Amino acid sequence: MPFVERNSSGKIIAARLTRSESAPEWVAPSDPGLAALTGKRMPEDTRASLEYTDQGLIRVLEDLIDTLLAKDVIRFTDLPLPAQNRLLQRRSLRSSLNGNADLLDDDGGLL
């Protein structure tokens, strides 16, 4: 990020990870207009900016790995053992966060 889309008055109304027809302009992550859109101000320091975006990128990478696995492009066992362990740990943590969703059975009643 951020490639931005502006309205007719020049205000940033959307931000995207990739350039598109509607969002052709790249702005600095610390741009005040972007901060106004997101409600968050990106740190000025490059290192801090990278750390700020790490959490979102980690989720993107997890989703990418899941997609590659689902399409049989790679096998889970192709990944190094430490990567396998990290992914399993994160899946377990996410599963425990979503555990309340499993309290309903198929007909909508409580188990």
Tab-separated table of N, CA, C and O in Angstrom:
chain	number	residue	atom	x	y	z
A	1	MET	N	0.860	-1.126	0.000
A	1	MET	CA	0.000	0.000	0.000
A	1	MET	C	0.915	1.197	0.000
A	1	MET	O	2.054	1.078	0.385
A	2	PRO	N	0.478	2.279	-0.324
A	2	PRO	CA	-0.873	2.625	-0.719
A	2	PRO	C	-0.943	3.293	-2.086
A	2	PRO	O	-0.257	4.266	-2.345
A	3	PHE	N	-1.763	2.722	-2.927
A	3	PHE	CA	-2.181	3.399	-4.143
A	3	PHE	C	-3.562	3.942	-3.817
A	3	PHE	O	-4.383	3.230	-3.233
A	4	VAL	N	-3.815	5.178	-4.144
A	4	VAL	CA	-5.044	5.809	-3.672
A	4	VAL	C	-5.943	6.253	-4.810
A	4	VAL	O	-5.508	6.522	-5.923
A	5	GLU	N	-7.213	6.311	-4.457
A	5	GLU	CA	-8.252	6.845	-5.334
A	5	GLU	C	-8.733	8.139	-4.692
A	5	GLU	O	-8.922	8.198	-3.475
A	6	ARG	N	-8.905	9.159	-5.495
A	6	ARG	CA	-9.350	10.458	-4.986
A	6	ARG	C	-10.701	10.819	-5.593
A	6	ARG	O	-11.008	10.439	-6.704
A	7	ASN	N	-11.474	11.612	-4.839
A	7	ASN	CA	-12.721	12.113	-5.397
A	7	ASN	C	-12.452	13.381	-6.200
A	7	ASN	O	-11.290	13.802	-6.334
A	8	SER	N	-13.491	14.006	-6.721
A	8	SER	CA	-13.320	15.177	-7.592
A	8	SER	C	-12.689	16.367	-6.877
A	8	SER	O	-12.084	17.223	-7.517
A	9	SER	N	-12.776	16.404	-5.561
A	9	SER	CA	-12.146	17.506	-4.817
A	9	SER	C	-10.728	17.174	-4.367
A	9	SER	O	-10.082	17.977	-3.704
A	10	GLY	N	-10.241	15.974	-4.729
A	10	GLY	CA	-8.876	15.603	-4.401
A	10	GLY	C	-8.702	14.853	-3.089
A	10	GLY	O	-7.592	14.487	-2.724
A	11	LYS	N	-9.798	14.600	-2.380
A	11	LYS	CA	-9.721	13.877	-1.109
A	11	LYS	C	-9.556	12.381	-1.380
A	11	LYS	O	-10.197	11.812	-2.269
A	12	ILE	N	-8.679	11.727	-0.622
A	12	ILE	CA	-8.483	10.282	-0.743
A	12	ILE	C	-9.731	9.572	-0.234
A	12	ILE	O	-10.161	9.805	0.895
A	13	ILE	N	-10.294	8.719	-1.097
A	13	ILE	CA	-11.513	8.001	-0.713
A	13	ILE	C	-11.324	6.490	-0.647
A	13	ILE	O	-12.186	5.771	-0.164
A	14	ALA	N	-10.179	6.000	-1.157
A	14	ALA	CA	-9.898	4.562	-1.097
A	14	ALA	C	-8.402	4.342	-1.239
A	14	ALA	O	-7.697	5.159	-1.827
A	15	ALA	N	-7.925	3.223	-0.687
A	15	ALA	CA	-6.519	2.843	-0.796
A	15	ALA	C	-6.454	1.373	-1.163
A	15	ALA	O	-7.283	0.568	-0.725
A	16	ARG	N	-5.478	1.028	-1.986
A	16	ARG	CA	-5.326	-0.337	-2.468
A	16	ARG	C	-3.867	-0.765	-2.384
A	16	ARG	O	-2.965	0.066	-2.373
A	17	LEU	N	-3.648	-2.062	-2.367
A	17	LEU	CA	-2.290	-2.596	-2.335
A	17	LEU	C	-1.620	-2.525	-3.692
A	17	LEU	O	-0.402	-2.472	-3.786
A	18	THR	N	-2.412	-2.560	-4.749
A	18	THR	CA	-1.857	-2.542	-6.101
A	18	THR	C	-2.441	-1.397	-6.906
A	18	THR	O	-3.559	-0.938	-6.638
A	19	ARG	N	-1.693	-0.974	-7.900
A	19	ARG	CA	-2.143	0.100	-8.784
A	19	ARG	C	-3.330	-0.399	-9.605
A	19	ARG	O	-3.362	-1.549	-10.034
A	20	SER	N	-4.293	0.481	-9.822
A	20	SER	CA	-5.436	0.156	-10.674
A	20	SER	C	-5.865	1.424	-11.394
A	20	SER	O	-5.353	2.509	-11.113
A	21	GLU	N	-6.824	1.287	-12.309
A	21	GLU	CA	-7.322	2.468	-13.012
A	21	GLU	C	-7.909	3.472	-12.046
A	21	GLU	O	-7.717	4.669	-12.196
A	22	SER	N	-8.616	2.975	-11.059
A	22	SER	CA	-9.258	3.881	-10.103
A	22	SER	C	-8.296	4.371	-9.024
A	22	SER	O	-8.572	5.369	-8.362
A	23	ALA	N	-7.177	3.663	-8.844
A	23	ALA	CA	-6.194	4.045	-7.820
A	23	ALA	C	-4.793	4.018	-8.419
A	23	ALA	O	-3.984	3.152	-8.112
A	24	PRO	N	-4.481	5.011	-9.271
A	24	PRO	CA	-3.193	4.991	-9.962
A	24	PRO	C	-2.064	5.674	-9.202
A	24	PRO	O	-0.896	5.506	-9.542
A	25	GLU	N	-2.412	6.412	-8.183
A	25	GLU	CA	-1.420	7.267	-7.515
A	25	GLU	C	-0.888	6.607	-6.246
A	25	GLU	O	-1.645	6.192	-5.375
A	26	TRP	N	0.439	6.539	-6.146
A	26	TRP	CA	1.069	6.050	-4.922
A	26	TRP	C	1.322	7.236	-4.010
A	26	TRP	O	1.751	8.294	-4.465
A	27	VAL	N	1.034	7.079	-2.726
A	27	VAL	CA	1.352	8.115	-1.742
A	27	VAL	C	2.185	7.492	-0.639
A	27	VAL	O	2.135	6.282	-0.410
A	28	ALA	N	2.937	8.322	0.043
A	28	ALA	CA	3.739	7.847	1.172
A	28	ALA	C	2.807	7.311	2.261
A	28	ALA	O	1.723	7.867	2.475
A	29	PRO	N	3.208	6.255	2.937
A	29	PRO	CA	2.362	5.709	4.004
A	29	PRO	C	2.039	6.727	5.094
A	29	PRO	O	1.043	6.596	5.782
A	30	SER	N	2.865	7.750	5.227
A	30	SER	CA	2.625	8.757	6.257
A	30	SER	C	1.784	9.929	5.747
A	30	SER	O	1.591	10.900	6.467
A	31	ASP	N	1.262	9.838	4.520
A	31	ASP	CA	0.468	10.917	3.931
A	31	ASP	C	-0.725	11.250	4.837
A	31	ASP	O	-1.461	10.351	5.250
A	32	PRO	N	-0.924	12.538	5.158
A	32	PRO	CA	-2.040	12.923	6.033
A	32	PRO	C	-3.410	12.536	5.473
A	32	PRO	O	-4.319	12.201	6.236
A	33	GLY	N	-3.562	12.571	4.149
A	33	GLY	CA	-4.834	12.173	3.549
A	33	GLY	C	-5.134	10.708	3.766
A	33	GLY	O	-6.282	10.311	3.981
A	34	LEU	N	-4.104	9.891	3.725
A	34	LEU	CA	-4.271	8.461	3.985
A	34	LEU	C	-4.606	8.228	5.456
A	34	LEU	O	-5.465	7.421	5.788
A	35	ALA	N	-3.946	8.970	6.322
A	35	ALA	CA	-4.227	8.864	7.754
A	35	ALA	C	-5.673	9.256	8.041
A	35	ALA	O	-6.342	8.636	8.869
A	36	ALA	N	-6.170	10.280	7.334
A	36	ALA	CA	-7.562	10.697	7.519
A	36	ALA	C	-8.523	9.594	7.076
A	36	ALA	O	-9.567	9.385	7.693
A	37	LEU	N	-8.172	8.886	6.014
A	37	LEU	CA	-9.016	7.801	5.510
A	37	LEU	C	-9.054	6.629	6.483
A	37	LEU	O	-10.107	6.095	6.789
A	38	THR	N	-7.900	6.219	6.969
A	38	THR	CA	-7.813	5.017	7.806
A	38	THR	C	-8.018	5.278	9.281
A	38	THR	O	-8.270	4.360	10.041
A	39	GLY	N	-7.853	6.516	9.680
A	39	GLY	CA	-7.940	6.830	11.098
A	39	GLY	C	-6.670	6.497	11.842
A	39	GLY	O	-6.604	6.573	13.057
A	40	LYS	N	-5.631	6.097	11.105
A	40	LYS	CA	-4.344	5.749	11.707
A	40	LYS	C	-3.250	6.487	10.970
A	40	LYS	O	-3.277	6.598	9.761
A	41	ARG	N	-2.295	6.937	11.688
A	41	ARG	CA	-1.161	7.603	11.067
A	41	ARG	C	0.019	6.655	11.043
A	41	ARG	O	0.408	6.099	12.061
A	42	MET	N	0.567	6.442	9.861
A	42	MET	CA	1.733	5.589	9.693
A	42	MET	C	2.951	6.328	10.237
A	42	MET	O	3.097	7.532	10.003
A	43	PRO	N	3.823	5.659	10.941
A	43	PRO	CA	5.033	6.306	11.440
A	43	PRO	C	5.888	6.856	10.293
A	43	PRO	O	5.899	6.304	9.200
A	44	GLU	N	6.595	7.934	10.553
A	44	GLU	CA	7.462	8.553	9.549
A	44	GLU	C	8.697	7.698	9.269
A	44	GLU	O	9.170	7.626	8.146
A	45	ASP	N	9.209	7.066	10.278
A	45	ASP	CA	10.423	6.264	10.161
A	45	ASP	C	10.164	5.011	9.317
A	45	ASP	O	9.167	4.326	9.497
A	46	THR	N	11.055	4.717	8.393
A	46	THR	CA	10.879	3.580	7.488
A	46	THR	C	10.801	2.264	8.248
A	46	THR	O	9.954	1.425	7.975
A	47	ARG	N	11.671	2.075	9.226
A	47	ARG	CA	11.655	0.829	10.004
A	47	ARG	C	10.328	0.679	10.748
A	47	ARG	O	9.713	-0.388	10.747
A	48	ALA	N	9.881	1.751	11.346
A	48	ALA	CA	8.610	1.699	12.066
A	48	ALA	C	7.455	1.441	11.105
A	48	ALA	O	6.510	0.726	11.433
A	49	SER	N	7.529	2.001	9.907
A	49	SER	CA	6.486	1.770	8.905
A	49	SER	C	6.438	0.307	8.500
A	49	SER	O	5.360	-0.267	8.333
A	50	LEU	N	7.599	-0.306	8.333
A	50	LEU	CA	7.639	-1.726	7.997
A	50	LEU	C	7.026	-2.566	9.114
A	50	LEU	O	6.239	-3.471	8.860
A	51	GLU	N	7.379	-2.268	10.338
A	51	GLU	CA	6.833	-3.009	11.469
A	51	GLU	C	5.320	-2.816	11.568
A	51	GLU	O	4.583	-3.741	11.891
A	52	TYR	N	4.860	-1.613	11.246
A	52	TYR	CA	3.437	-1.285	11.298
A	52	TYR	C	2.644	-2.155	10.320
A	52	TYR	O	1.532	-2.574	10.614
A	53	THR	N	3.228	-2.436	9.158
A	53	THR	CA	2.526	-3.210	8.142
A	53	THR	C	2.758	-4.715	8.253
A	53	THR	O	2.099	-5.491	7.562
A	54	ASP	N	3.668	-5.152	9.105
A	54	ASP	CA	4.002	-6.572	9.215
A	54	ASP	C	2.802	-7.449	9.548
A	54	ASP	O	2.623	-8.507	8.958
A	55	GLN	N	1.982	-7.026	10.485
A	55	GLN	CA	0.864	-7.862	10.917
A	55	GLN	C	-0.096	-8.145	9.763
A	55	GLN	O	-0.516	-9.282	9.567
A	56	GLY	N	-0.422	-7.136	8.990
A	56	GLY	CA	-1.305	-7.349	7.851
A	56	GLY	C	-0.673	-8.229	6.796
A	56	GLY	O	-1.336	-9.080	6.193
A	57	LEU	N	0.623	-8.038	6.563
A	57	LEU	CA	1.312	-8.836	5.560
A	57	LEU	C	1.393	-10.300	5.992
A	57	LEU	O	1.258	-11.207	5.160
A	58	ILE	N	1.564	-10.533	7.264
A	58	ILE	CA	1.607	-11.907	7.772
A	58	ILE	C	0.301	-12.617	7.442
A	58	ILE	O	0.291	-13.763	6.986
A	59	ARG	N	-0.813	-11.949	7.635
A	59	ARG	CA	-2.117	-12.557	7.330
A	59	ARG	C	-2.252	-12.825	5.832
A	59	ARG	O	-2.767	-13.854	5.413
A	60	VAL	N	-1.760	-11.903	5.011
A	60	VAL	CA	-1.782	-12.092	3.556
A	60	VAL	C	-0.971	-13.333	3.193
A	60	VAL	O	-1.402	-14.163	2.380
A	61	LEU	N	0.203	-13.483	3.789
A	61	LEU	CA	1.043	-14.645	3.493
A	61	LEU	C	0.390	-15.948	3.943
A	61	LEU	O	0.464	-16.964	3.243
A	62	GLU	N	-0.259	-15.920	5.094
A	62	GLU	CA	-0.974	-17.122	5.550
A	62	GLU	C	-2.066	-17.498	4.559
A	62	GLU	O	-2.218	-18.676	4.207
A	63	ASP	N	-2.814	-16.504	4.104
A	63	ASP	CA	-3.879	-16.772	3.133
A	63	ASP	C	-3.306	-17.280	1.822
A	63	ASP	O	-3.868	-18.172	1.187
A	64	LEU	N	-2.170	-16.715	1.406
A	64	LEU	CA	-1.513	-17.174	0.182
A	64	LEU	C	-1.082	-18.627	0.314
A	64	LEU	O	-1.317	-19.445	-0.585
A	65	ILE	N	-0.483	-18.972	1.426
A	65	ILE	CA	-0.052	-20.358	1.657
A	65	ILE	C	-1.255	-21.289	1.651
A	65	ILE	O	-1.228	-22.355	1.024
A	66	ASP	N	-2.341	-20.880	2.320
A	66	ASP	CA	-3.549	-21.709	2.327
A	66	ASP	C	-4.093	-21.912	0.917
A	66	ASP	O	-4.532	-23.008	0.558
A	67	THR	N	-4.054	-20.867	0.101
A	67	THR	CA	-4.527	-20.970	-1.283
A	67	THR	C	-3.651	-21.912	-2.090
A	67	THR	O	-4.158	-22.775	-2.835
A	68	LEU	N	-2.336	-21.792	-1.951
A	68	LEU	CA	-1.419	-22.679	-2.673
A	68	LEU	C	-1.607	-24.129	-2.254
A	68	LEU	O	-1.548	-25.039	-3.088
A	69	LEU	N	-1.852	-24.339	-0.973
A	69	LEU	CA	-2.102	-25.700	-0.483
A	69	LEU	C	-3.416	-26.239	-1.043
A	69	LEU	O	-3.485	-27.388	-1.488
A	70	ALA	N	-4.452	-25.419	-1.024
A	70	ALA	CA	-5.768	-25.846	-1.498
A	70	ALA	C	-5.747	-26.188	-2.985
A	70	ALA	O	-6.465	-27.085	-3.430
A	71	LYS	N	-4.933	-25.487	-3.742
A	71	LYS	CA	-4.849	-25.733	-5.188
A	71	LYS	C	-3.787	-26.779	-5.537
A	71	LYS	O	-3.493	-26.997	-6.707
A	72	ASP	N	-3.221	-27.397	-4.519
A	72	ASP	CA	-2.186	-28.427	-4.695
A	72	ASP	C	-0.970	-27.919	-5.467
A	72	ASP	O	-0.325	-28.679	-6.190
A	73	VAL	N	-0.667	-26.650	-5.319
A	73	VAL	CA	0.543	-26.089	-5.926
A	73	VAL	C	1.754	-26.490	-5.092
A	73	VAL	O	2.811	-26.794	-5.622
A	74	ILE	N	1.556	-26.508	-3.772
A	74	ILE	CA	2.586	-26.978	-2.845
A	74	ILE	C	1.930	-27.923	-1.850
A	74	ILE	O	0.707	-27.949	-1.721
A	75	ARG	N	2.745	-28.687	-1.182
A	75	ARG	CA	2.281	-29.545	-0.096
A	75	ARG	C	2.766	-28.941	1.212
A	75	ARG	O	3.827	-28.324	1.273
A	76	PHE	N	2.016	-29.166	2.250
A	76	PHE	CA	2.391	-28.646	3.567
A	76	PHE	C	3.784	-29.134	3.954
A	76	PHE	O	4.583	-28.401	4.498
A	77	THR	N	4.073	-30.381	3.610
A	77	THR	CA	5.369	-30.968	3.962
A	77	THR	C	6.520	-30.403	3.124
A	77	THR	O	7.682	-30.660	3.433
A	78	ASP	N	6.211	-29.651	2.067
A	78	ASP	CA	7.259	-28.969	1.297
A	78	ASP	C	7.860	-27.812	2.090
A	78	ASP	O	8.979	-27.386	1.820
A	79	LEU	N	7.100	-27.317	3.036
A	79	LEU	CA	7.572	-26.186	3.841
A	79	LEU	C	8.578	-26.666	4.880
A	79	LEU	O	8.482	-27.794	5.373
A	80	PRO	N	9.528	-25.832	5.241
A	80	PRO	CA	10.472	-26.213	6.303
A	80	PRO	C	9.716	-26.478	7.606
A	80	PRO	O	8.668	-25.873	7.869
A	81	LEU	N	10.236	-27.370	8.406
A	81	LEU	CA	9.580	-27.755	9.655
A	81	LEU	C	9.256	-26.558	10.554
A	81	LEU	O	8.135	-26.483	11.083
A	82	PRO	N	10.171	-25.589	10.729
A	82	PRO	CA	9.806	-24.432	11.559
A	82	PRO	C	8.606	-23.658	10.988
A	82	PRO	O	7.756	-23.176	11.744
A	83	ALA	N	8.510	-23.569	9.663
A	83	ALA	CA	7.371	-22.888	9.041
A	83	ALA	C	6.086	-23.679	9.282
A	83	ALA	O	5.031	-23.097	9.575
A	84	GLN	N	6.163	-25.000	9.175
A	84	GLN	CA	5.000	-25.841	9.442
A	84	GLN	C	4.507	-25.624	10.874
A	84	GLN	O	3.308	-25.471	11.113
A	85	ASN	N	5.457	-25.617	11.804
A	85	ASN	CA	5.098	-25.443	13.218
A	85	ASN	C	4.456	-24.090	13.475
A	85	ASN	O	3.462	-23.997	14.204
A	86	ARG	N	5.002	-23.041	12.871
A	86	ARG	CA	4.419	-21.696	13.050
A	86	ARG	C	3.007	-21.629	12.492
A	86	ARG	O	2.109	-21.066	13.095
A	87	LEU	N	2.830	-22.188	11.289
A	87	LEU	CA	1.505	-22.153	10.675
A	87	LEU	C	0.494	-22.946	11.498
A	87	LEU	O	-0.646	-22.505	11.685
A	88	LEU	N	0.896	-24.112	11.994
A	88	LEU	CA	-0.007	-24.903	12.829
A	88	LEU	C	-0.356	-24.165	14.119
A	88	LEU	O	-1.508	-24.191	14.564
A	89	GLN	N	0.627	-23.505	14.695
A	89	GLN	CA	0.388	-22.736	15.912
A	89	GLN	C	-0.607	-21.606	15.651
A	89	GLN	O	-1.551	-21.413	16.412
A	90	ARG	N	-0.430	-20.881	14.564
A	90	ARG	CA	-1.331	-19.774	14.244
A	90	ARG	C	-2.736	-20.281	13.914
A	90	ARG	O	-3.730	-19.676	14.295
A	91	ARG	N	-2.826	-21.423	13.208
A	91	ARG	CA	-4.144	-21.991	12.906
A	91	ARG	C	-4.864	-22.366	14.192
A	91	ARG	O	-6.064	-22.173	14.328
A	92	SER	N	-4.115	-22.928	15.124
A	92	SER	CA	-4.695	-23.308	16.405
A	92	SER	C	-5.198	-22.085	17.164
A	92	SER	O	-6.298	-22.091	17.726
A	93	LEU	N	-4.394	-21.030	17.170
A	93	LEU	CA	-4.796	-19.801	17.853
A	93	LEU	C	-6.039	-19.188	17.204
A	93	LEU	O	-6.974	-18.767	17.890
A	94	ARG	N	-6.055	-19.152	15.876
A	94	ARG	CA	-7.217	-18.595	15.173
A	94	ARG	C	-8.446	-19.445	15.416
A	94	ARG	O	-9.543	-18.933	15.578
A	95	SER	N	-8.261	-20.750	15.440
A	95	SER	CA	-9.368	-21.658	15.691
A	95	SER	C	-9.953	-21.422	17.082
A	95	SER	O	-11.168	-21.423	17.254
A	96	SER	N	-9.091	-21.202	18.061
A	96	SER	CA	-9.587	-20.956	19.417
A	96	SER	C	-10.327	-19.626	19.508
A	96	SER	O	-11.279	-19.497	20.270
A	97	LEU	N	-9.926	-18.645	18.698
A	97	LEU	CA	-10.646	-17.373	18.669
A	97	LEU	C	-12.023	-17.530	18.046
A	97	LEU	O	-12.974	-16.865	18.437
A	98	ASN	N	-12.131	-18.414	17.065
A	98	ASN	CA	-13.394	-18.642	16.367
A	98	ASN	C	-14.177	-19.789	16.978
A	98	ASN	O	-15.178	-20.206	16.420
A	99	GLY	N	-13.747	-20.285	18.117
A	99	GLY	CA	-14.380	-21.449	18.739
A	99	GLY	C	-15.839	-21.266	19.059
A	99	GLY	O	-16.615	-22.213	18.995
A	100	ASN	N	-16.250	-20.065	19.377
A	100	ASN	CA	-17.647	-19.831	19.710
A	100	ASN	C	-18.564	-20.064	18.523
A	100	ASN	O	-19.730	-20.374	18.689
A	101	ALA	N	-18.054	-19.959	17.313
A	101	ALA	CA	-18.865	-20.191	16.122
A	101	ALA	C	-19.258	-21.658	16.001
A	101	ALA	O	-20.241	-21.983	15.341
A	102	ASP	N	-18.528	-22.557	16.653
A	102	ASP	CA	-18.808	-23.981	16.563
A	102	ASP	C	-19.806	-24.458	17.628
A	102	ASP	O	-20.076	-25.637	17.725
A	103	LEU	N	-20.348	-23.545	18.414
A	103	LEU	CA	-21.280	-23.941	19.462
A	103	LEU	C	-22.665	-24.264	18.920
A	103	LEU	O	-23.478	-24.851	19.607
A	104	LEU	N	-22.939	-23.879	17.686
A	104	LEU	CA	-24.237	-24.175	17.078
A	104	LEU	C	-24.112	-25.395	16.189
A	104	LEU	O	-23.151	-25.564	15.476
A	105	ASP	N	-25.147	-26.244	16.212
A	105	ASP	CA	-25.128	-27.381	15.304
A	105	ASP	C	-25.776	-26.980	13.982
A	105	ASP	O	-26.152	-25.831	13.782
A	106	ASP	N	-25.936	-27.909	13.077
A	106	ASP	CA	-26.417	-27.616	11.724
A	106	ASP	C	-27.813	-27.004	11.680
A	106	ASP	O	-28.115	-26.221	10.793
A	107	ASP	N	-28.688	-27.372	12.609
A	107	ASP	CA	-30.045	-26.838	12.544
A	107	ASP	C	-30.177	-25.526	13.315
A	107	ASP	O	-31.279	-25.013	13.482
A	108	GLY	N	-29.060	-24.971	13.758
A	108	GLY	CA	-29.095	-23.663	14.420
A	108	GLY	C	-29.281	-23.730	15.921
A	108	GLY	O	-29.242	-22.697	16.582
A	109	GLY	N	-29.503	-24.918	16.466
A	109	GLY	CA	-29.659	-25.031	17.913
A	109	GLY	C	-28.339	-25.194	18.609
A	109	GLY	O	-27.331	-25.492	17.986
A	110	LEU	N	-28.337	-24.992	19.911
A	110	LEU	CA	-27.111	-25.203	20.679
A	110	LEU	C	-26.819	-26.680	20.777
A	110	LEU	O	-27.707	-27.518	20.822
A	111	LEU	N	-25.555	-27.026	20.832
A	111	LEU	CA	-25.150	-28.429	20.952
A	111	LEU	C	-25.520	-28.987	22.285
A	111	LEU	O	-25.607	-28.393	23.256
